[in-house]
C-alpha atoms as a printed R data frame, in Angstrom:
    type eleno elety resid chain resno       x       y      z
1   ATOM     1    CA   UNK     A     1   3.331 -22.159 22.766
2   ATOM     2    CA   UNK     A     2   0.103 -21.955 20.782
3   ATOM     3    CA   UNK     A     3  -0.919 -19.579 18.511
4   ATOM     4    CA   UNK     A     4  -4.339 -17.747 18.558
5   ATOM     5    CA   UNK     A     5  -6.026 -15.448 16.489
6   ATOM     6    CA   UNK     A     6  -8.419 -12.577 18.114
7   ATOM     7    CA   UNK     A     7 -11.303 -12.939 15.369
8   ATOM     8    CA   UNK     A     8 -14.547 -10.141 14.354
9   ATOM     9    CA   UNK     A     9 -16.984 -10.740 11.803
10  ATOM    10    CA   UNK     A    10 -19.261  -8.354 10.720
11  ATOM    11    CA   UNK     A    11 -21.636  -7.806  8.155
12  ATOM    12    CA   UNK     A    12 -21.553  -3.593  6.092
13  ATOM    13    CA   UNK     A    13 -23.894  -3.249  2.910
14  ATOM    14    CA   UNK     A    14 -21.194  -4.480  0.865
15  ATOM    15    CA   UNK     A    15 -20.540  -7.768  2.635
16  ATOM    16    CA   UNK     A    16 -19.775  -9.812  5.396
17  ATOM    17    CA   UNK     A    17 -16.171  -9.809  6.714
18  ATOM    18    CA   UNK     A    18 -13.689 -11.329  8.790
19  ATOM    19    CA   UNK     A    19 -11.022  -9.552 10.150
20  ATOM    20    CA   UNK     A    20  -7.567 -10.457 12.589
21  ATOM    21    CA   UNK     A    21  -7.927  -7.914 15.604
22  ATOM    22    CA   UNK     A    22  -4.478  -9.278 17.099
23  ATOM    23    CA   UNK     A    23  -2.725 -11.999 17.685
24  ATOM    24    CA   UNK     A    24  -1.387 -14.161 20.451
25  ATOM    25    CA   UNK     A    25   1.368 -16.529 21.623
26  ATOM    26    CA   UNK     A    26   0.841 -18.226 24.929
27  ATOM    27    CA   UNK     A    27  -2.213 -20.226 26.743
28  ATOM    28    CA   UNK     A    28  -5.839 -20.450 26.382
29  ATOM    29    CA   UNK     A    29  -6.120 -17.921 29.440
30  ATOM    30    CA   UNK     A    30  -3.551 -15.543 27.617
31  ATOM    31    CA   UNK     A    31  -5.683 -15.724 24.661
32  ATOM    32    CA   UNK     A    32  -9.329 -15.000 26.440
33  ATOM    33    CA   UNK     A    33  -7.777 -12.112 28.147
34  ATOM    34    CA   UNK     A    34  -7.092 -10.783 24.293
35  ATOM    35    CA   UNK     A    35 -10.285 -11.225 23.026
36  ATOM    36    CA   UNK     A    36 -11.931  -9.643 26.518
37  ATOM    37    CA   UNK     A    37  -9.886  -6.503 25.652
38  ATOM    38    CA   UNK     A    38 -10.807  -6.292 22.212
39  ATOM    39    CA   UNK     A    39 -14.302  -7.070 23.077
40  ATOM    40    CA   UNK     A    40 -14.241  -3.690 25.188
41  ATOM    41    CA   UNK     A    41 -12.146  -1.728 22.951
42  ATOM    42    CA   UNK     A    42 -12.394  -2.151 19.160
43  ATOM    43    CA   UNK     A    43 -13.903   0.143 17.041
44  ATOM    44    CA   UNK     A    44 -15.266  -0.779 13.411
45  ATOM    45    CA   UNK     A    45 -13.773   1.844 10.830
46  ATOM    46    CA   UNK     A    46 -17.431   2.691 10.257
47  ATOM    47    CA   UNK     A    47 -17.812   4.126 13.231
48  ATOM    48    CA   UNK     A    48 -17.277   7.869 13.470
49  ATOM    49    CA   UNK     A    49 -18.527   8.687 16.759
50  ATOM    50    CA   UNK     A    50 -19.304   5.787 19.321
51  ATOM    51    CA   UNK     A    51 -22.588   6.980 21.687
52  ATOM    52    CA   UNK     A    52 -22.708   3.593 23.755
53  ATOM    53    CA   UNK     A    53 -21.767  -0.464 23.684
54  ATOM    54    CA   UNK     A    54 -23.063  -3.226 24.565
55  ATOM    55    CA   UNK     A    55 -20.941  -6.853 24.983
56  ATOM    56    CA   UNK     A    56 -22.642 -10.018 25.342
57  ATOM    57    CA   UNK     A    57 -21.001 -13.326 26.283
58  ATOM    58    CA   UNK     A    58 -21.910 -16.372 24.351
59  ATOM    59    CA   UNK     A    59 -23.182 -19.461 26.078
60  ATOM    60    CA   UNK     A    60 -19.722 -20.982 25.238
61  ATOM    61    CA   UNK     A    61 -18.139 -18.874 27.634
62  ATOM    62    CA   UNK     A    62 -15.483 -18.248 24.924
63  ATOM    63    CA   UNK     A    63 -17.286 -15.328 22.010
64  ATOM    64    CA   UNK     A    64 -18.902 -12.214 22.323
65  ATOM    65    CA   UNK     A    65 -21.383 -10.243 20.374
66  ATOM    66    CA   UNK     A    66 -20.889  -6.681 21.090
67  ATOM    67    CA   UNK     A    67 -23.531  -3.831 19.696
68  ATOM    68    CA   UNK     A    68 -21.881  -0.590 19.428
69  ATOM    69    CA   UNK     A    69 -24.445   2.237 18.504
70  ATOM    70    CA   UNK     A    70 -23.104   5.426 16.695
71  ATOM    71    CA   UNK     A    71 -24.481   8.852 15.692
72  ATOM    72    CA   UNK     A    72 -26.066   7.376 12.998
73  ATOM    73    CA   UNK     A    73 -25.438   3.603 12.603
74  ATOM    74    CA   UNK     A    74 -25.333   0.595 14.699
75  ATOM    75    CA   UNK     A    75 -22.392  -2.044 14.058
76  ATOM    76    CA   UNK     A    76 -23.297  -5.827 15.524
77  ATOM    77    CA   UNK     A    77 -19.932  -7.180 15.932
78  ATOM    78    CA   UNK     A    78 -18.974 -11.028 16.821
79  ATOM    79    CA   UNK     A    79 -15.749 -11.682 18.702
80  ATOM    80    CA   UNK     A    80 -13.930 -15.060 18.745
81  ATOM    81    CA   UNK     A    81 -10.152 -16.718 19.642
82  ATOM    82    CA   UNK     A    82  -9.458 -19.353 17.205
83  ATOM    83    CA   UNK     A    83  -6.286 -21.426 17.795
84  ATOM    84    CA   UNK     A    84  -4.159 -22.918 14.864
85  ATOM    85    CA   UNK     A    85  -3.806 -26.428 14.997
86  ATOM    86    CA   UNK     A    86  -2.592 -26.844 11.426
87  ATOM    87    CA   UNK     A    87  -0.217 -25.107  8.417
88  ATOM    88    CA   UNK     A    88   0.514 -26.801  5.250
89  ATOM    89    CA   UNK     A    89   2.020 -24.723  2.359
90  ATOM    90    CA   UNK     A    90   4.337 -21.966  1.866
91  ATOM    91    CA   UNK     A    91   5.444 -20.534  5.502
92  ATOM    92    CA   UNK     A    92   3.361 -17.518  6.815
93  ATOM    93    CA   UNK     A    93   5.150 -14.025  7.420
94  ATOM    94    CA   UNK     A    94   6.562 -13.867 11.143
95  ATOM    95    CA   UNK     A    95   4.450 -12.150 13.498
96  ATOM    96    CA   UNK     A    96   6.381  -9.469 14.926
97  ATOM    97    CA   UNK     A    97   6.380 -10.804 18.129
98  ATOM    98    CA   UNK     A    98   8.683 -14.157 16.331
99  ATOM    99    CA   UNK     A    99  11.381 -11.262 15.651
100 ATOM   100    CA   UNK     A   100  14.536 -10.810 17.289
101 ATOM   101    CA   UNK     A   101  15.015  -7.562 18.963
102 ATOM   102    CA   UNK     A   102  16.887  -4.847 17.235
């Protein structure tokens, strides 16, 4: 099974960022139906008090830029699935869907 990574990147006054919405085990299509849902769903920490959103889909059929417009701020928000295709170095922490049940 492959391992994907639901991406955003944003830019605050204090910097541009890149942060892990989720993650996913399973297929391309399991991972596009992740990033739709987080397209529609997440909410930057900035934002207190959402008034509307809009979601675009990239020409690559496979991003989204979404513009969420607050109270007092708008947050421009890009969405991507990125699949790992290589890890060298000390082992990562197990995702907790790599657990056994309790």
């Amino acid at each position: 099974m492959a391992h994907w990574e639901i991406i955003v990147q944003y830019i605050r006054t204090d910097g541009t960022y890149i942060e892990t919405v989720t993650t996913v085990q399973g297929s391309r299509d399991d991972a596009q139906a992740a990033l739709d849902r987080a397209a529609r769903t997440f909410r930057p920490s900035s934002m207190l008090r959402e008034k509307g959103r809009r979601i675009y889909r990239h020409s690559d059929g496979v991003s989204y830029y979404v513009r969420i417009t607050g109270s007092f701020s708008t947050s421009h928000l890009l969405f991507s699935s990125v699949e790992l295709v290589q890890s060298i170095g000390a082992p990562q922490p197990a995702l907790a869907s790599d657990l056994p049940p309790e």
